[in-house]
CSV table of C-alpha atoms and ligand atoms in Angstrom, one decimal:
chain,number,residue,atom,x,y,z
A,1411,UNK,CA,96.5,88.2,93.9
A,1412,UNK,CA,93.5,85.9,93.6
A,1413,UNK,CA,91.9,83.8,95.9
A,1414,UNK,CA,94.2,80.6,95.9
A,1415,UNK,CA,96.8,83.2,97.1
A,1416,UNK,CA,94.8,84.3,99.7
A,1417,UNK,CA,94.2,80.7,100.9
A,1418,UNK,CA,97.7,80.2,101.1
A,1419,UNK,CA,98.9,83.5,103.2
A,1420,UNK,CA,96.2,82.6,105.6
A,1421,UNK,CA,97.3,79.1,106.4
A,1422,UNK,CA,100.8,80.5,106.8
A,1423,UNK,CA,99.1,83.2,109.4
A,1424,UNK,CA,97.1,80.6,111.6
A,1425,UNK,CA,99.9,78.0,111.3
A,1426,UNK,CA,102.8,80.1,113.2
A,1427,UNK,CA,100.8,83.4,114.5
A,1428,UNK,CA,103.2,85.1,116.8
A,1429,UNK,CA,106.3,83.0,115.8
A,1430,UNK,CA,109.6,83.3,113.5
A,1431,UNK,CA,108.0,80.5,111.1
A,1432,UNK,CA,105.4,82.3,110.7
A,1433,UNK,CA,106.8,85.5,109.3
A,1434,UNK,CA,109.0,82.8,107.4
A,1435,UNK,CA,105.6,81.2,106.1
A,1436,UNK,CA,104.1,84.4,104.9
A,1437,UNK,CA,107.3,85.4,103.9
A,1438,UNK,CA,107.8,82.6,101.7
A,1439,UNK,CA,103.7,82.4,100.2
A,1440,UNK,CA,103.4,82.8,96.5
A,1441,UNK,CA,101.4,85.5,97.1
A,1442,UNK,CA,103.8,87.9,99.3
A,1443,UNK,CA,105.6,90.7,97.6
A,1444,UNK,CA,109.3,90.0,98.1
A,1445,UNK,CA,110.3,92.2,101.0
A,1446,UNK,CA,111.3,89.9,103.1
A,1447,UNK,CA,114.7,90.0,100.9
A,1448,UNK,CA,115.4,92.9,103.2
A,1449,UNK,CA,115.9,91.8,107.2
A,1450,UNK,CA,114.5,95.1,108.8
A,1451,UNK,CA,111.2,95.1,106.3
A,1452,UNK,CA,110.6,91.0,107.2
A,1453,UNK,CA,107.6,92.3,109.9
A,1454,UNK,CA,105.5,93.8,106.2
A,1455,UNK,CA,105.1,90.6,105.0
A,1456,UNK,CA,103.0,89.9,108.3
A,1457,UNK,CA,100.9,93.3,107.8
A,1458,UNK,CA,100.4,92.5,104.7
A,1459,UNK,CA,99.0,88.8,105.2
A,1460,UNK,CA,97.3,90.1,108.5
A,1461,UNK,CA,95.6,93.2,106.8
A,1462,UNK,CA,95.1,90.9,103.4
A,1463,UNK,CA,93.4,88.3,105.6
A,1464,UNK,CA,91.5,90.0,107.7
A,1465,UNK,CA,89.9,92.9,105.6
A,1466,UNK,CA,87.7,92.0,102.9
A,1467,UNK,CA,89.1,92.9,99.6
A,1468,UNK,CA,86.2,95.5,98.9
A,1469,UNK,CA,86.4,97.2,102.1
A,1470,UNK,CA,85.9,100.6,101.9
A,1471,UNK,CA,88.1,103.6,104.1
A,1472,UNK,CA,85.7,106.0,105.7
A,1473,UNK,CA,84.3,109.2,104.1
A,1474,UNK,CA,84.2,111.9,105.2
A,1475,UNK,CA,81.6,115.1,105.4
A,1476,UNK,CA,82.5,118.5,103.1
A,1477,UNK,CA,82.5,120.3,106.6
A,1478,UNK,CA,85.1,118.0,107.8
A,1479,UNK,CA,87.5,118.9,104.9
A,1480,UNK,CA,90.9,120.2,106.2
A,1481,UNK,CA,93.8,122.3,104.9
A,1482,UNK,CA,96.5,120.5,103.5
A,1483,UNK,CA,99.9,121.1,103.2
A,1484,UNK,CA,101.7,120.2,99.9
A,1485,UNK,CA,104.8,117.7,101.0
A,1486,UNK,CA,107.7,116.0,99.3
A,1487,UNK,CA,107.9,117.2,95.7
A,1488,UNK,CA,105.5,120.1,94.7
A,1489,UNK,CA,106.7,121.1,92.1
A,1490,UNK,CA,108.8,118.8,89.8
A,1491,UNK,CA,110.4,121.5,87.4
A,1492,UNK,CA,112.1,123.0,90.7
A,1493,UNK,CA,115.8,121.8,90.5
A,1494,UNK,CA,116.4,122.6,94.6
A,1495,UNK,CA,113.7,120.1,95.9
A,1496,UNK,CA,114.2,116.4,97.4
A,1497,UNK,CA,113.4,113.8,94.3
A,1498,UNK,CA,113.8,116.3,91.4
A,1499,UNK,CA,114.7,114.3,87.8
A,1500,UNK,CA,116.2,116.2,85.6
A,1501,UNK,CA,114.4,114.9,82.1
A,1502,UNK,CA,111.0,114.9,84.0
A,1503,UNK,CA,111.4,118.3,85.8
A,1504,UNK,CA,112.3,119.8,82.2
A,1505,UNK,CA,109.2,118.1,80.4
A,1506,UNK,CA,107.1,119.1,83.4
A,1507,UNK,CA,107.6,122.8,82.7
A,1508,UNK,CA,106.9,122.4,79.4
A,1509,UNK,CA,103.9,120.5,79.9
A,1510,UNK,CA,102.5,122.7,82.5
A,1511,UNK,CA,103.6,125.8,80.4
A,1512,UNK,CA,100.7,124.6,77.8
A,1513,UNK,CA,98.3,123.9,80.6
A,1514,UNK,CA,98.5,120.2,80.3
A,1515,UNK,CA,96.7,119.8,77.0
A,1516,UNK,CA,99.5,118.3,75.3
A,1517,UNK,CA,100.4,115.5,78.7
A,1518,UNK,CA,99.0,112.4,78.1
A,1519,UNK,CA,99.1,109.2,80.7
A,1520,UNK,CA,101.0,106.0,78.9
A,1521,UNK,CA,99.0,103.0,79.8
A,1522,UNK,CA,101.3,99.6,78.9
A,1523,UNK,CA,102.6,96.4,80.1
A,1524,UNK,CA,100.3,93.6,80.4
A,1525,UNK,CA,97.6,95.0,78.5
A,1526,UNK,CA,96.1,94.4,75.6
A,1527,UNK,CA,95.3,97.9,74.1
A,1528,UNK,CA,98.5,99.9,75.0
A,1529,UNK,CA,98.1,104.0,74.8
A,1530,UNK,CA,97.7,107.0,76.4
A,1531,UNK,CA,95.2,109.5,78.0
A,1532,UNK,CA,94.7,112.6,77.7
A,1533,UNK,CA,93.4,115.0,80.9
A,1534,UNK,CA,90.0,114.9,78.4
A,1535,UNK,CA,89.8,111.2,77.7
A,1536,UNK,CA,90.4,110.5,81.4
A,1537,UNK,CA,87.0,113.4,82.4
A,1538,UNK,CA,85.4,111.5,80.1
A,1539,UNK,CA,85.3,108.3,81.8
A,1540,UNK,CA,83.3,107.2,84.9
A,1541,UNK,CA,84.2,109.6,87.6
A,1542,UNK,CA,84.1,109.3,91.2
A,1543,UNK,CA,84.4,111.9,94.1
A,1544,UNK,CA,85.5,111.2,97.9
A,1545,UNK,CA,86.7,112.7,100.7
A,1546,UNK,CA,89.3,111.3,102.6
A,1547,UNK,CA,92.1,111.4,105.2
A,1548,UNK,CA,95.4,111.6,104.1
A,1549,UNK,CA,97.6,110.4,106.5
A,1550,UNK,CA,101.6,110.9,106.0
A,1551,UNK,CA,104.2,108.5,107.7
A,1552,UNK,CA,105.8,111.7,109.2
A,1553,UNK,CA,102.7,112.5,111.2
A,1554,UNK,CA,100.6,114.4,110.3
A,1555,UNK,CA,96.9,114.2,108.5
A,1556,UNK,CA,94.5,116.2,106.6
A,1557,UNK,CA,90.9,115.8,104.7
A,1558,UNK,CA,90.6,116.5,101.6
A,1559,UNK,CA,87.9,115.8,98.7
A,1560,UNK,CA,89.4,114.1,95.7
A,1561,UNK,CA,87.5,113.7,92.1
A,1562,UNK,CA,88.8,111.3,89.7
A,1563,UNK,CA,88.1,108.3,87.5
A,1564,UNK,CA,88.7,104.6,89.1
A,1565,UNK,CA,92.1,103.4,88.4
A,1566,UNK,CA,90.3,100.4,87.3
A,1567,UNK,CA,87.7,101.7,84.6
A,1568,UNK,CA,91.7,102.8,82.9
A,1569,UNK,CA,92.5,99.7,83.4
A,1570,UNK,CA,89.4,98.0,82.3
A,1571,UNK,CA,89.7,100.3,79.2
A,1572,UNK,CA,93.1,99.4,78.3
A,1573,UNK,CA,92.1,95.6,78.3
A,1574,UNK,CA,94.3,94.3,81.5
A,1575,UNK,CA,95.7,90.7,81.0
A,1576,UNK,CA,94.9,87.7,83.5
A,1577,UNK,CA,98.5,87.9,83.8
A,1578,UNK,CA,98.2,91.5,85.3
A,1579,UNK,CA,99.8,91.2,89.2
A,1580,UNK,CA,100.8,94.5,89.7
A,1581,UNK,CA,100.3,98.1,88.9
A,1582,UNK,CA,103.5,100.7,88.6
A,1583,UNK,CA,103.3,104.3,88.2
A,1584,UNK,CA,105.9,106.7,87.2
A,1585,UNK,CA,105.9,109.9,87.5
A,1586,UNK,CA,107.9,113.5,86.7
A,1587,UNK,CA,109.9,113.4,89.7
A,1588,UNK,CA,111.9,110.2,90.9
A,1589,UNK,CA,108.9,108.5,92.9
A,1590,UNK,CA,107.7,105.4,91.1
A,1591,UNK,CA,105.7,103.1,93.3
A,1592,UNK,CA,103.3,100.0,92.8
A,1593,UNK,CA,100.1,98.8,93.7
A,1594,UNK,CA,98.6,95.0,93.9
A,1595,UNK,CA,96.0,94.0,91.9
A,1596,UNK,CA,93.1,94.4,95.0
A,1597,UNK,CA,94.7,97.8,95.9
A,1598,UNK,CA,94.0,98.6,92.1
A,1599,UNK,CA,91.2,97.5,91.6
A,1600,UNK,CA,89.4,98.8,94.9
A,1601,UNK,CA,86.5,101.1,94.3
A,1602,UNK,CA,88.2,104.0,96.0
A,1603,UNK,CA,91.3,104.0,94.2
A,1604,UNK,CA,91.5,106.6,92.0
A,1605,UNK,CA,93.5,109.0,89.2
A,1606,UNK,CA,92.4,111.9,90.7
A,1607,UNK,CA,92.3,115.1,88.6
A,1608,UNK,CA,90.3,117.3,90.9
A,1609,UNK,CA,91.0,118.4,94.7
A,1610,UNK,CA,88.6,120.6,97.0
A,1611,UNK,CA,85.8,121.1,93.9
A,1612,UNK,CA,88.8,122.6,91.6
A,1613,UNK,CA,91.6,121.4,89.4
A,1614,UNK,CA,94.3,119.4,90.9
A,1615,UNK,CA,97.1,122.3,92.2
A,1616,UNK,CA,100.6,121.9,90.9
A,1617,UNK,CA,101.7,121.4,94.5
A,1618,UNK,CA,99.1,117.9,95.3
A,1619,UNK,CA,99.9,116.1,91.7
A,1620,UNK,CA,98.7,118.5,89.2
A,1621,UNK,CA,97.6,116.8,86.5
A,1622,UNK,CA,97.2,113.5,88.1
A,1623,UNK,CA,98.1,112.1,91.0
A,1624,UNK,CA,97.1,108.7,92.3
A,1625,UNK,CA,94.6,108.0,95.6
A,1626,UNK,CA,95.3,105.0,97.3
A,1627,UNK,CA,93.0,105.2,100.6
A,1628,UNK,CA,93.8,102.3,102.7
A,1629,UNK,CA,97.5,102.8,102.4
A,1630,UNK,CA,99.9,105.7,104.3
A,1631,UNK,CA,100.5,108.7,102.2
A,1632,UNK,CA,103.5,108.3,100.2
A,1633,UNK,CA,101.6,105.6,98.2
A,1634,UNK,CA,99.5,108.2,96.7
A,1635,UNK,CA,101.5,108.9,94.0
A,1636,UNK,CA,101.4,112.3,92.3
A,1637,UNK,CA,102.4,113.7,88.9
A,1638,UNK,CA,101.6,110.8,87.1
A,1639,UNK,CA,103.1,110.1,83.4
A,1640,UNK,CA,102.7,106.6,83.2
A,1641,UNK,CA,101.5,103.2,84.0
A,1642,UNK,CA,102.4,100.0,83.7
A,1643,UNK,CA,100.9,96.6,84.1
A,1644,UNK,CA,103.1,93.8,85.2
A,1645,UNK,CA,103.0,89.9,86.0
A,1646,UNK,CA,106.0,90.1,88.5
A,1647,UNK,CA,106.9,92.5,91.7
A,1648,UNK,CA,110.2,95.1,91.1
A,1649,UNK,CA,111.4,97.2,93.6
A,1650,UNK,CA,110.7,100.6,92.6
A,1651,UNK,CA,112.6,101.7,95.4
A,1652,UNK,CA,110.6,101.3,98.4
A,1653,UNK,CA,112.6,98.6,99.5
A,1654,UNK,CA,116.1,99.2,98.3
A,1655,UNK,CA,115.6,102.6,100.4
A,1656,UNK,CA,114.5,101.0,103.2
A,1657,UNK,CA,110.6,101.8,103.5
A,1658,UNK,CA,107.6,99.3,103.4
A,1659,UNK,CA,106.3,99.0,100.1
A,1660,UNK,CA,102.9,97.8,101.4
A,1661,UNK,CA,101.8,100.0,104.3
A,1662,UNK,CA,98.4,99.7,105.2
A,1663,UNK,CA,96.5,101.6,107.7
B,19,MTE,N1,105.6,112.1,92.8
B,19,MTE,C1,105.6,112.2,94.1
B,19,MTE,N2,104.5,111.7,94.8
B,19,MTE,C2,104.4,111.8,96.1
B,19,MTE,C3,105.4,112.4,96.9
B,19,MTE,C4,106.6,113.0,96.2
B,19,MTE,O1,107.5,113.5,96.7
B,19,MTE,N3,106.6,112.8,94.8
B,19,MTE,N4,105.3,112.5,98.3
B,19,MTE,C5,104.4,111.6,98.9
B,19,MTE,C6,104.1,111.8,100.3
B,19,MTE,S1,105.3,111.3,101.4
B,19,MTE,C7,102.9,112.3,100.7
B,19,MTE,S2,102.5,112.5,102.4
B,19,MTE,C8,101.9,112.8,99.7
B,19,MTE,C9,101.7,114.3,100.0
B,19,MTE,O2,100.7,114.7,99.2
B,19,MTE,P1,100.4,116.3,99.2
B,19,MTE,O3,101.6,117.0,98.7
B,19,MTE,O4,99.2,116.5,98.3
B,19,MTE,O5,100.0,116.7,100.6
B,19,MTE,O6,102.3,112.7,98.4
B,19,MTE,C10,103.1,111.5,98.2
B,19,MTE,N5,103.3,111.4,96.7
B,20,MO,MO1,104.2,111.5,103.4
């Protein structure tokens, strides 16, 4: 996303705000994720113009106090080798209990795509790197929220280390279970975006993401990714599943 992009999703707002064409507009924008190729998910091109237009890039989500911190339960998959939960993949579930057997020291992150230093990570390389605590709420499209302090490195320094491309557009992460989600470029590059390693002052539990899961602040919970394996960069949007299963990909709140 870059400024000319912007431009254009806001002249599609102001010239139909409230009317068909103006879903149409932003729907059709250079700069809009194709949703709209679904009927029901045509309203997210709007949140996402409205919410790209209207908040500055950098803004940040509040912070919260250590007093303020919350329990939290662990949802969806929390535990990727177990065979009887929602999501499980067979390959990853079976390199996941291997992995975690050896205490992570042998998972690395893959970093590829439109980059120009392709590799990996290692749970050392990545504490080595600029790091960056917050605490946060956490809220989840089924209801409920929690606070939670999060310690990580800023998606961007990885991506700064790889050596992103000016083609780079978008930012896809796989993981040990079936999630695989994006982010665009001002999601993953915003200050409080973060791999995060560390939860509550401790390691990451197996349940949240151990031993990386993604924080994306200013979206709803199930775009904070967890169990992370790898990354890649891309020039063009593909629905990793958001869409084809009938949720927003960009949900902003
Ligand atoms: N890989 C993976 N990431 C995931 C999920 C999942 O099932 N698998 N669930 C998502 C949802 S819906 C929420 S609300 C949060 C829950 O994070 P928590 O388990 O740390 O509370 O993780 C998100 N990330
Ligand atoms: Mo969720």
């Amino acid at each position: 996303m870059n400024r000319k992009d912007l431009v254009i999703s806001r002249r599609g707002l102001i010239g139909g705000l409230g009317t068909t064409s103006a879903l149409m507009l932003t729907g059709c924008g250079e700069s809009q994720p194709p949703t709209y190729g679904n009927i029901l998910r045509m309203g997210d091109n709007l949140t996402y113009a409205m919410q790209r237009t209207l908040l500055s890039p950098a803004a940040l989500v509040r912070e919260y106090d250590r007093s303020e911190i919350t329990s939290m339960p662990a949802t969806g998959t929390y535990d990727p080798a177990r065979t009887d939960l929602g999501n499980h993949d067979p390959q990853g579930g079976h390199d996941y209990a291997i992995l975690r057997k050896g205490e992570f020291a042998d998972w690395r992150l893959v970093v590829e795509g439109e980059v120009e230093r392709p590799g990996s990570f290692s749970l050392a390389d990545l504490g080595r790197m600029q790091r960056r605590t917050q605490i946060t709420k956490h809220s989840c499209e089924e209801g409920w929220s929690a606070i939670a302090e999060w310690t990580g490195v800023p998606l961007r320094a990885v991506l700064e280390a790889a050596g992103m491309r000016p083609s780079a557009r978008y930012v896809e992460f796989y993981t040990f279970d079936k999630i695989a989600d994006s982010l665009d470029m001002i999601d993953a590059l915003h200050p409080q975006t973060i791999l995060a390693y560390g939860m509550n002052g401790r390691a990451l539990p197996i349940g949240h993401g151990a031993p990386l899961r993604l924080r994306t602040e200013r979206q709803i919970g199930y775009k904070s990714v967890k169990y992370l394996r790898r990354i890649v960069v891309t020039d063009k949007f593909n629905d990793l599943g958001n869409i084809k299963s009938g949720w927003a990909w960009y949900n902003g709140i």
